GROMACS .gro file of C-alpha atoms in nm:
model
  292
    1UNK     CA    1   1.357   2.675   4.175
    2UNK     CA    2   1.378   2.724   3.798
    3UNK     CA    3   1.047   2.541   3.755
    4UNK     CA    4   0.886   2.769   4.014
    5UNK     CA    5   1.011   3.085   3.840
    6UNK     CA    6   0.900   2.941   3.506
    7UNK     CA    7   0.548   2.888   3.640
    8UNK     CA    8   0.550   3.242   3.781
    9UNK     CA    9   0.653   3.385   3.445
   10UNK     CA   10   0.386   3.184   3.263
   11UNK     CA   11   0.119   3.299   3.508
   12UNK     CA   12   0.227   3.661   3.466
   13UNK     CA   13   0.212   3.635   3.086
   14UNK     CA   14  -0.135   3.481   3.103
   15UNK     CA   15  -0.255   3.760   3.332
   16UNK     CA   16  -0.115   4.024   3.097
   17UNK     CA   17  -0.280   3.856   2.799
   18UNK     CA   18  -0.613   3.844   2.981
   19UNK     CA   19  -0.586   4.210   3.077
   20UNK     CA   20  -0.501   4.307   2.720
   21UNK     CA   21  -0.796   4.108   2.587
   22UNK     CA   22  -1.029   4.269   2.840
   23UNK     CA   23  -0.931   4.617   2.718
   24UNK     CA   24  -0.900   4.535   2.349
   25UNK     CA   25  -1.045   4.777   2.096
   26UNK     CA   26  -1.307   4.686   1.839
   27UNK     CA   27  -1.171   4.450   1.573
   28UNK     CA   28  -1.323   4.526   1.232
   29UNK     CA   29  -1.232   4.200   1.060
   30UNK     CA   30  -1.416   4.221   0.730
   31UNK     CA   31  -1.620   4.465   0.521
   32UNK     CA   32  -1.802   4.346   0.208
   33UNK     CA   33  -1.995   4.612   0.015
   34UNK     CA   34  -2.230   4.527  -0.270
   35UNK     CA   35  -2.347   4.822  -0.482
   36UNK     CA   36  -2.629   4.771  -0.734
   37UNK     CA   37  -2.672   5.060  -0.979
   38UNK     CA   38  -3.025   5.145  -1.093
   39UNK     CA   39  -3.141   5.283  -1.428
   40UNK     CA   40  -3.202   5.630  -1.280
   41UNK     CA   41  -2.845   5.661  -1.146
   42UNK     CA   42  -2.927   5.573  -0.786
   43UNK     CA   43  -2.756   5.283  -0.608
   44UNK     CA   44  -2.861   5.027  -0.350
   45UNK     CA   45  -2.584   4.955  -0.099
   46UNK     CA   46  -2.566   4.634   0.104
   47UNK     CA   47  -2.275   4.615   0.348
   48UNK     CA   48  -2.178   4.316   0.560
   49UNK     CA   49  -1.970   4.408   0.866
   50UNK     CA   50  -1.788   4.139   1.064
   51UNK     CA   51  -1.691   4.295   1.396
   52UNK     CA   52  -1.559   4.177   1.734
   53UNK     CA   53  -1.672   4.392   2.028
   54UNK     CA   54  -1.544   4.406   2.382
   55UNK     CA   55  -1.736   4.538   2.683
   56UNK     CA   56  -1.579   4.884   2.661
   57UNK     CA   57  -1.610   4.943   2.287
   58UNK     CA   58  -1.913   5.172   2.304
   59UNK     CA   59  -2.287   5.138   2.259
   60UNK     CA   60  -2.316   5.197   1.884
   61UNK     CA   61  -2.151   5.177   1.545
   62UNK     CA   62  -2.201   5.415   1.255
   63UNK     CA   63  -2.125   5.462   0.888
   64UNK     CA   64  -2.070   5.819   0.770
   65UNK     CA   65  -2.168   5.904   0.413
   66UNK     CA   66  -2.085   6.239   0.256
   67UNK     CA   67  -2.358   6.376   0.027
   68UNK     CA   68  -2.366   6.666  -0.217
   69UNK     CA   69  -2.656   6.889  -0.314
   70UNK     CA   70  -2.817   6.633  -0.544
   71UNK     CA   71  -2.769   6.323  -0.333
   72UNK     CA   72  -2.998   6.177  -0.069
   73UNK     CA   73  -2.976   5.867   0.149
   74UNK     CA   74  -3.289   5.670   0.228
   75UNK     CA   75  -3.431   5.324   0.305
   76UNK     CA   76  -3.175   5.255   0.577
   77UNK     CA   77  -3.198   4.925   0.761
   78UNK     CA   78  -2.989   4.686   0.971
   79UNK     CA   79  -3.025   4.312   1.024
   80UNK     CA   80  -2.830   4.060   1.231
   81UNK     CA   81  -2.886   3.684   1.217
   82UNK     CA   82  -3.208   3.745   1.026
   83UNK     CA   83  -3.343   3.987   1.289
   84UNK     CA   84  -3.439   4.332   1.161
   85UNK     CA   85  -3.346   4.629   1.378
   86UNK     CA   86  -3.614   4.879   1.478
   87UNK     CA   87  -3.574   5.209   1.289
   88UNK     CA   88  -3.561   5.521   1.508
   89UNK     CA   89  -3.529   5.855   1.326
   90UNK     CA   90  -3.368   6.084   1.413
   91UNK     CA   91  -3.109   5.878   1.598
   92UNK     CA   92  -3.036   5.978   1.956
   93UNK     CA   93  -2.671   5.925   2.048
   94UNK     CA   94  -2.759   5.962   2.417
   95UNK     CA   95  -3.044   5.709   2.418
   96UNK     CA   96  -3.028   5.474   2.720
   97UNK     CA   97  -3.118   5.173   2.503
   98UNK     CA   98  -2.969   5.129   2.156
   99UNK     CA   99  -2.945   4.750   2.111
  100UNK     CA  100  -3.163   4.625   1.826
  101UNK     CA  101  -3.224   4.978   1.699
  102UNK     CA  102  -3.090   5.185   1.410
  103UNK     CA  103  -3.136   5.533   1.272
  104UNK     CA  104  -2.988   5.827   1.082
  105UNK     CA  105  -2.836   6.161   1.176
  106UNK     CA  106  -2.869   6.399   0.881
  107UNK     CA  107  -2.654   6.708   0.824
  108UNK     CA  108  -2.610   6.936   0.526
  109UNK     CA  109  -2.305   6.759   0.382
  110UNK     CA  110  -2.316   6.414   0.537
  111UNK     CA  111  -2.536   6.148   0.692
  112UNK     CA  112  -2.446   5.913   0.976
  113UNK     CA  113  -2.606   5.568   0.964
  114UNK     CA  114  -2.610   5.440   1.323
  115UNK     CA  115  -2.703   5.119   1.499
  116UNK     CA  116  -2.680   4.989   1.854
  117UNK     CA  117  -2.442   4.729   1.994
  118UNK     CA  118  -2.603   4.485   2.234
  119UNK     CA  119  -2.331   4.252   2.355
  120UNK     CA  120  -1.961   4.174   2.344
  121UNK     CA  121  -1.825   3.916   2.103
  122UNK     CA  122  -1.837   3.855   1.731
  123UNK     CA  123  -2.121   4.011   1.531
  124UNK     CA  124  -2.211   4.010   1.162
  125UNK     CA  125  -2.424   4.312   1.071
  126UNK     CA  126  -2.590   4.369   0.735
  127UNK     CA  127  -2.671   4.733   0.668
  128UNK     CA  128  -2.853   4.854   0.358
  129UNK     CA  129  -2.944   5.195   0.219
  130UNK     CA  130  -3.006   5.380  -0.107
  131UNK     CA  131  -2.795   5.667  -0.243
  132UNK     CA  132  -2.958   5.882  -0.510
  133UNK     CA  133  -2.757   6.043  -0.792
  134UNK     CA  134  -2.454   5.822  -0.742
  135UNK     CA  135  -2.421   5.819  -1.121
  136UNK     CA  136  -2.401   6.167  -1.277
  137UNK     CA  137  -2.406   6.267  -1.645
  138UNK     CA  138  -2.129   6.480  -1.793
  139UNK     CA  139  -1.973   6.562  -2.130
  140UNK     CA  140  -2.316   6.510  -2.289
  141UNK     CA  141  -2.265   6.143  -2.368
  142UNK     CA  142  -2.107   5.992  -2.056
  143UNK     CA  143  -2.209   5.885  -1.709
  144UNK     CA  144  -1.965   5.929  -1.421
  145UNK     CA  145  -1.921   5.746  -1.091
  146UNK     CA  146  -1.661   5.915  -0.870
  147UNK     CA  147  -1.718   5.799  -0.515
  148UNK     CA  148  -1.545   5.707  -0.191
  149UNK     CA  149  -1.695   5.366  -0.118
  150UNK     CA  150  -1.501   5.297   0.199
  151UNK     CA  151  -1.356   5.558   0.433
  152UNK     CA  152  -1.162   5.387   0.712
  153UNK     CA  153  -1.224   5.663   0.966
  154UNK     CA  154  -1.143   5.568   1.324
  155UNK     CA  155  -1.216   5.196   1.274
  156UNK     CA  156  -1.029   5.064   0.966
  157UNK     CA  157  -1.134   4.722   0.833
  158UNK     CA  158  -0.870   4.453   0.803
  159UNK     CA  159  -1.023   4.329   0.478
  160UNK     CA  160  -1.241   4.531   0.241
  161UNK     CA  161  -1.407   4.443  -0.089
  162UNK     CA  162  -1.652   4.647  -0.297
  163UNK     CA  163  -1.850   4.497  -0.586
  164UNK     CA  164  -2.040   4.727  -0.825
  165UNK     CA  165  -2.297   4.588  -1.068
  166UNK     CA  166  -2.602   4.699  -1.265
  167UNK     CA  167  -2.953   4.593  -1.165
  168UNK     CA  168  -3.103   4.506  -1.503
  169UNK     CA  169  -2.803   4.358  -1.688
  170UNK     CA  170  -2.428   4.309  -1.663
  171UNK     CA  171  -2.187   4.567  -1.796
  172UNK     CA  172  -1.970   4.476  -2.096
  173UNK     CA  173  -1.610   4.564  -2.173
  174UNK     CA  174  -1.733   4.812  -2.434
  175UNK     CA  175  -1.920   4.998  -2.160
  176UNK     CA  176  -1.600   5.076  -1.971
  177UNK     CA  177  -1.467   5.405  -2.107
  178UNK     CA  178  -1.243   5.472  -1.807
  179UNK     CA  179  -1.161   5.298  -1.480
  180UNK     CA  180  -0.925   5.425  -1.211
  181UNK     CA  181  -0.883   5.396  -0.836
  182UNK     CA  182  -0.728   5.610  -0.564
  183UNK     CA  183  -0.356   5.594  -0.501
  184UNK     CA  184  -0.225   5.372  -0.226
  185UNK     CA  185  -0.402   5.075  -0.078
  186UNK     CA  186  -0.653   5.002  -0.356
  187UNK     CA  187  -0.689   4.763  -0.647
  188UNK     CA  188  -0.972   4.800  -0.898
  189UNK     CA  189  -1.073   4.569  -1.181
  190UNK     CA  190  -1.356   4.488  -1.420
  191UNK     CA  191  -1.450   4.121  -1.417
  192UNK     CA  192  -1.758   3.928  -1.532
  193UNK     CA  193  -1.964   4.240  -1.585
  194UNK     CA  194  -1.883   4.388  -1.244
  195UNK     CA  195  -1.638   4.640  -1.101
  196UNK     CA  196  -1.440   4.509  -0.805
  197UNK     CA  197  -1.241   4.725  -0.566
  198UNK     CA  198  -1.028   4.564  -0.295
  199UNK     CA  199  -0.774   4.653  -0.029
  200UNK     CA  200  -0.491   4.395  -0.054
  201UNK     CA  201  -0.375   4.476   0.299
  202UNK     CA  202  -0.538   4.611   0.619
  203UNK     CA  203  -0.641   4.974   0.585
  204UNK     CA  204  -0.484   5.247   0.792
  205UNK     CA  205  -0.700   5.508   0.964
  206UNK     CA  206  -0.631   5.777   0.704
  207UNK     CA  207  -0.689   5.556   0.398
  208UNK     CA  208  -0.995   5.514   0.180
  209UNK     CA  209  -1.114   5.316  -0.120
  210UNK     CA  210  -1.253   5.518  -0.409
  211UNK     CA  211  -1.319   5.445  -0.774
  212UNK     CA  212  -1.380   5.658  -1.081
  213UNK     CA  213  -1.579   5.492  -1.360
  214UNK     CA  214  -1.686   5.647  -1.690
  215UNK     CA  215  -1.963   5.474  -1.886
  216UNK     CA  216  -2.187   5.560  -2.182
  217UNK     CA  217  -2.487   5.759  -2.063
  218UNK     CA  218  -2.702   5.511  -2.257
  219UNK     CA  219  -2.606   5.248  -1.997
  220UNK     CA  220  -2.863   5.413  -1.767
  221UNK     CA  221  -3.197   5.436  -1.944
  222UNK     CA  222  -3.361   5.670  -1.691
  223UNK     CA  223  -3.067   5.902  -1.629
  224UNK     CA  224  -3.181   6.252  -1.722
  225UNK     CA  225  -2.894   6.489  -1.796
  226UNK     CA  226  -3.128   6.787  -1.776
  227UNK     CA  227  -3.218   6.704  -1.416
  228UNK     CA  228  -2.865   6.777  -1.292
  229UNK     CA  229  -2.771   7.141  -1.253
  230UNK     CA  230  -2.455   7.039  -1.069
  231UNK     CA  231  -2.201   6.936  -1.330
  232UNK     CA  232  -1.866   6.769  -1.286
  233UNK     CA  233  -1.593   7.023  -1.223
  234UNK     CA  234  -1.255   7.030  -1.392
  235UNK     CA  235  -1.089   6.937  -1.064
  236UNK     CA  236  -1.303   6.624  -1.042
  237UNK     CA  237  -1.219   6.529  -1.400
  238UNK     CA  238  -0.846   6.551  -1.322
  239UNK     CA  239  -0.851   6.448  -0.960
  240UNK     CA  240  -0.498   6.383  -0.823
  241UNK     CA  241  -0.647   6.106  -0.610
  242UNK     CA  242  -0.728   5.910  -0.924
  243UNK     CA  243  -0.399   5.851  -1.103
  244UNK     CA  244  -0.380   5.473  -1.101
  245UNK     CA  245  -0.555   5.428  -1.433
  246UNK     CA  246  -0.690   5.083  -1.515
  247UNK     CA  247  -0.856   5.178  -1.842
  248UNK     CA  248  -0.841   4.882  -2.077
  249UNK     CA  249  -0.722   4.646  -1.801
  250UNK     CA  250  -0.980   4.375  -1.750
  251UNK     CA  251  -0.782   4.078  -1.624
  252UNK     CA  252  -0.835   3.993  -1.260
  253UNK     CA  253  -0.542   3.919  -1.030
  254UNK     CA  254  -0.505   3.560  -0.916
  255UNK     CA  255  -0.588   3.659  -0.557
  256UNK     CA  256  -0.913   3.823  -0.664
  257UNK     CA  257  -0.998   3.532  -0.895
  258UNK     CA  258  -0.944   3.290  -0.607
  259UNK     CA  259  -1.166   3.500  -0.380
  260UNK     CA  260  -1.434   3.518  -0.650
  261UNK     CA  261  -1.417   3.142  -0.721
  262UNK     CA  262  -1.448   3.058  -0.352
  263UNK     CA  263  -1.750   3.286  -0.319
  264UNK     CA  264  -1.931   3.121  -0.610
  265UNK     CA  265  -1.826   2.759  -0.542
  266UNK     CA  266  -1.754   2.717  -0.168
  267UNK     CA  267  -1.811   2.338  -0.157
  268UNK     CA  268  -1.597   2.274  -0.464
  269UNK     CA  269  -1.328   2.503  -0.324
  270UNK     CA  270  -1.325   2.304   0.001
  271UNK     CA  271  -1.296   1.974  -0.187
  272UNK     CA  272  -1.011   2.110  -0.398
  273UNK     CA  273  -0.831   2.228  -0.084
  274UNK     CA  274  -0.870   1.885   0.077
  275UNK     CA  275  -0.745   1.722  -0.242
  276UNK     CA  276  -0.442   1.951  -0.253
  277UNK     CA  277  -0.352   1.865   0.108
  278UNK     CA  278  -0.392   1.492   0.040
  279UNK     CA  279  -0.174   1.520  -0.272
  280UNK     CA  280   0.094   1.705  -0.077
  281UNK     CA  281   0.111   1.433   0.190
  282UNK     CA  282   0.112   1.165  -0.080
  283UNK     CA  283   0.410   1.326  -0.256
  284UNK     CA  284   0.596   1.372   0.075
  285UNK     CA  285   0.539   1.008   0.161
  286UNK     CA  286   0.668   0.891  -0.178
  287UNK     CA  287   0.977   1.110  -0.148
  288UNK     CA  288   1.044   0.980   0.204
  289UNK     CA  289   1.017   0.619   0.084
  290UNK     CA  290   1.249   0.691  -0.208
  291UNK     CA  291   1.510   0.847   0.020
  292UNK     CA  292   1.489   0.571   0.282
   0.00000   0.00000   0.00000
């Protein structure tokens, strides 16, 4: 009788698990954003989204980008497994077929970058676009980047990493006049000529990742201060969101160093991991023999 009730309980748990899986929400496992700054102050964004869909998770995904009067977003594209999505502008949210297609919805203060979802399961999307005037001159001799690179919105990523570099050459420590990140779930560092912003834990819906960077204006050869009639306001210069100052802090945390090392040397990292496991078992075996 106990065995029968045990089997009944197990069957019920399996049915509940299956039902929960069937109605699961979208799982945004990983977001990796690579930002390459150009000499004119524009930036090329390449974002890799690792997402698990279910059958009821909707027919499209989108990335919202806020823009000000001087900024524009262009050259939007989406690829998956080497296949380039067909660009449809303006994007129609009510289109009967969205799979394999992408497009933009433009408003006065923001742009939505949209693409269709074709099937349930795990997908890795690569989206790319250009943002003009990401770098702005101020105080006559400085260039400012003050930007929200990841806004969790209604689908927060479990892991997020933003890497900011320069197209023509790497930044140096002397270039970094100020570096700070938003309060809360954010960690920013300068390492090997790049700025790296990470979320050390899964993001909540209301959280974001933003970074404020001040550089010499000479770091951007084609940045024309006279072309910007929209200066940086006093509130932006003393933003309460940017109080976790990292100015002068250029040492990377061991977690970020490990992530960076694995990204550059995946095969060596795997061999080192195998070696560490083998060494652990070897030591355990020796200790067991000694205690026997």
